[in-house]
CSV table of C-alpha atoms in Angstrom, one decimal:
chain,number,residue,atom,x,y,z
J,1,UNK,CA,17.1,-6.2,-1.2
J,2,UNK,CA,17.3,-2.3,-1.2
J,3,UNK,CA,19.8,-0.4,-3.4
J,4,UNK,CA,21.3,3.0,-3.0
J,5,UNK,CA,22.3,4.9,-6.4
J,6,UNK,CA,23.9,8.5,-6.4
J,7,UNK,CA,23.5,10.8,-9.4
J,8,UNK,CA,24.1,13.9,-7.5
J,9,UNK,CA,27.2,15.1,-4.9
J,10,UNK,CA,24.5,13.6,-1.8
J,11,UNK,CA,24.7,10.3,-0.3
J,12,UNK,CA,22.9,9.0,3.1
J,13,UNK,CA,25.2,8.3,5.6
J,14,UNK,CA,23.1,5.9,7.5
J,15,UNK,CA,21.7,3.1,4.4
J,16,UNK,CA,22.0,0.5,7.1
J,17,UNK,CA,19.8,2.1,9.5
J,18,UNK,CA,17.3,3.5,6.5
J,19,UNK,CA,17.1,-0.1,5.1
J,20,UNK,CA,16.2,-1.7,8.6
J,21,UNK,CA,13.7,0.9,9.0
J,22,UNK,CA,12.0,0.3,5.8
J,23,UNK,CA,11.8,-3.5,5.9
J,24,UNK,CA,10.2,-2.7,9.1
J,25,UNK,CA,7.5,-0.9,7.9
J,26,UNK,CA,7.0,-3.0,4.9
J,27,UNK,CA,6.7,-5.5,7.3
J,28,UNK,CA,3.6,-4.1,9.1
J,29,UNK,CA,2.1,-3.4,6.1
J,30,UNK,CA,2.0,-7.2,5.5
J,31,UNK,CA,4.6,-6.6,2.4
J,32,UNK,CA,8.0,-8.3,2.1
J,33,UNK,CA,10.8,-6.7,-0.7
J,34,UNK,CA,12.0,-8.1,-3.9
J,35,UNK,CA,13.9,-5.5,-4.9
J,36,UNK,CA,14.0,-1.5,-4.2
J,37,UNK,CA,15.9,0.8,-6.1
J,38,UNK,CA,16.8,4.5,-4.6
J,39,UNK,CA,18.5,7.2,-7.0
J,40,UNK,CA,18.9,10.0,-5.3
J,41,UNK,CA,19.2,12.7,-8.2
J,42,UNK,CA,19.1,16.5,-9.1
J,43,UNK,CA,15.9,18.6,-9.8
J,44,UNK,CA,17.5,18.4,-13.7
J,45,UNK,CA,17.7,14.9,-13.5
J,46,UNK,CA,14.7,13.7,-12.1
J,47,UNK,CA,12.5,16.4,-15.0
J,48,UNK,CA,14.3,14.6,-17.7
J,49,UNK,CA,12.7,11.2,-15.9
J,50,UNK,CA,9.3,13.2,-15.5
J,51,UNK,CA,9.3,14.2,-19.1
J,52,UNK,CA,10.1,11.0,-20.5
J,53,UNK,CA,8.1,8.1,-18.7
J,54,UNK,CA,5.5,10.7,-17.7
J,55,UNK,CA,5.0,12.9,-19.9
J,56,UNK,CA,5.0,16.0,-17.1
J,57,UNK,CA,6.8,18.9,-17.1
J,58,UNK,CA,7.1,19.7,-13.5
J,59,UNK,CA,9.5,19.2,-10.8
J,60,UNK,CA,8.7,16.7,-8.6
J,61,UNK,CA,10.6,15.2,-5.2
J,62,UNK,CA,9.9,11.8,-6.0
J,63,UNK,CA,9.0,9.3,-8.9
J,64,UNK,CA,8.4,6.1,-7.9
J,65,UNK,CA,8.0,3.0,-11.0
J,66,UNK,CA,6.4,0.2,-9.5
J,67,UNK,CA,6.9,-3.3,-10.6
J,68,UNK,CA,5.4,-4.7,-7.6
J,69,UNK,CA,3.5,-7.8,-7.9
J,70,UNK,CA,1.0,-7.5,-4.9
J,71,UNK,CA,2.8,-6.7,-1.7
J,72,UNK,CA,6.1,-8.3,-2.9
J,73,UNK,CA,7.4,-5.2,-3.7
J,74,UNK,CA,9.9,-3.8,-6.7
J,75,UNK,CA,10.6,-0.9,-8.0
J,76,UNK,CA,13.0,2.0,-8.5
J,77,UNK,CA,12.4,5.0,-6.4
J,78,UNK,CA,13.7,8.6,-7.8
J,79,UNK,CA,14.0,11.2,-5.7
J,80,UNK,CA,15.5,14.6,-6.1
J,81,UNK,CA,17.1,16.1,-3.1
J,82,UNK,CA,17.1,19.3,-4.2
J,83,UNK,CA,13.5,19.6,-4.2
J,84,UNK,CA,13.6,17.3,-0.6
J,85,UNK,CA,15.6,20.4,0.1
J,86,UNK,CA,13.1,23.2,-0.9
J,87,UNK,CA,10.3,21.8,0.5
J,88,UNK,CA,12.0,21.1,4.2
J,89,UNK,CA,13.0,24.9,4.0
J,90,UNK,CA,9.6,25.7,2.9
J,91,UNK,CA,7.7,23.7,5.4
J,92,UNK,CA,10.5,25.0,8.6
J,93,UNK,CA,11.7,21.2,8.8
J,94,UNK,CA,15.1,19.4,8.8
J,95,UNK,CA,16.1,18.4,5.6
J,96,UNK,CA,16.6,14.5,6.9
J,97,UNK,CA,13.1,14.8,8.4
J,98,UNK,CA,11.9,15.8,4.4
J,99,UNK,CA,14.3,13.0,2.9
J,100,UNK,CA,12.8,10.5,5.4
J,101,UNK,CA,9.4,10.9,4.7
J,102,UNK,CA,9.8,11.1,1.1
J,103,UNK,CA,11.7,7.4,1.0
J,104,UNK,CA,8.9,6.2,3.4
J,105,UNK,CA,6.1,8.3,1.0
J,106,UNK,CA,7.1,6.0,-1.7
J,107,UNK,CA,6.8,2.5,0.2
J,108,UNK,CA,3.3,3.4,0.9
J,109,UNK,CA,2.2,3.7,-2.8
J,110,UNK,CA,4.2,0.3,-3.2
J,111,UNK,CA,2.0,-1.0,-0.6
J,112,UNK,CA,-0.9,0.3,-2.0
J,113,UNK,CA,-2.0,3.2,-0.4
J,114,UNK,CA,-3.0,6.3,-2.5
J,115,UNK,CA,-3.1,9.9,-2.2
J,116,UNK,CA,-5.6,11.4,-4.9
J,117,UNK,CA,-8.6,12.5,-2.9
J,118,UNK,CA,-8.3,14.6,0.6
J,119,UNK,CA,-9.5,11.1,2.4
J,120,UNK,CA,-6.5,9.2,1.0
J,121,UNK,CA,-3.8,12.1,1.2
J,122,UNK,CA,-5.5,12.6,5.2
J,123,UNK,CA,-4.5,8.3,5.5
J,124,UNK,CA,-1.4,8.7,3.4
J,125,UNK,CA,0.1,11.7,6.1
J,126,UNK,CA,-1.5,9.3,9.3
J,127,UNK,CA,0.8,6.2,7.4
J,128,UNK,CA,4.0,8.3,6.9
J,129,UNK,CA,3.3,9.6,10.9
J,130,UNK,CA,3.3,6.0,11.7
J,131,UNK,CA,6.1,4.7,10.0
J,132,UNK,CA,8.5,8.2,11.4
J,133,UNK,CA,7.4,7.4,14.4
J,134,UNK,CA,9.4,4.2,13.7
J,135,UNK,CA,12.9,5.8,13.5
């Protein structure tokens, strides 16, 4: 099951189509879903979340808490569209192309996949190619 939460004005407009997509990528991945949790929040918002679980004091576009046992994925997925925002303005992209591989970003960590050294971030952007491709 995948859950949408709104702590901010924004809201997608197509959860259908976003869920189907996602449980289709899980599914490649070998994973299945327990549960998944978006909140889409505010820059404000998700610092509060960074400071307190994390101990950062940074904005950040996503925070994902994983509760995952194996590939049966569950968590709750944070992301702040404001920052989705800032960084499709600063990488010349469409906001929804941003959002979508932020949501999709997050799945992958749930699966497994890292992002720490150069080799892993080079797989992680192949991955997220992959699953856009999907859309």
């Amino acid at each position: 099951m995948i859950n949408y939460f709104y702590e901010t004005d924004f809201e997608l407009s197509d959860e259908n189509y976003i869920t189907n997509w996602i449980q289709k990528v899980v599914e490649l991945h070998q994973g299945s879903i327990t549960e998944i949790n978006y909140i889409f929040c505010d820059d404000e918002y998700l610092l509060e979340i960074n400071k307190q679980y994390l101990d950062h004091d940074y904005y950040t576009d996503i925070i994902t808490f994983d509760n995952s046992i194996g590939k049966k994925l569950e968590s709750d997925i944070f992301i702040s569209v404001d920052r989705v925002g800032d960084n499709a303005k600063e990488l010349s992209i469409e906001f929804k192309q941003e959002l979508h591989r932020v949501i999709i970003h997050g799945i992958l960590h749930l699966l497994g996949y890292k992002d720490k050294s150069p080799e892993e971030e080079k797989q992680m952007r192949k991955l997220e190619d992959e699953a856009l491709a999907l859309l």
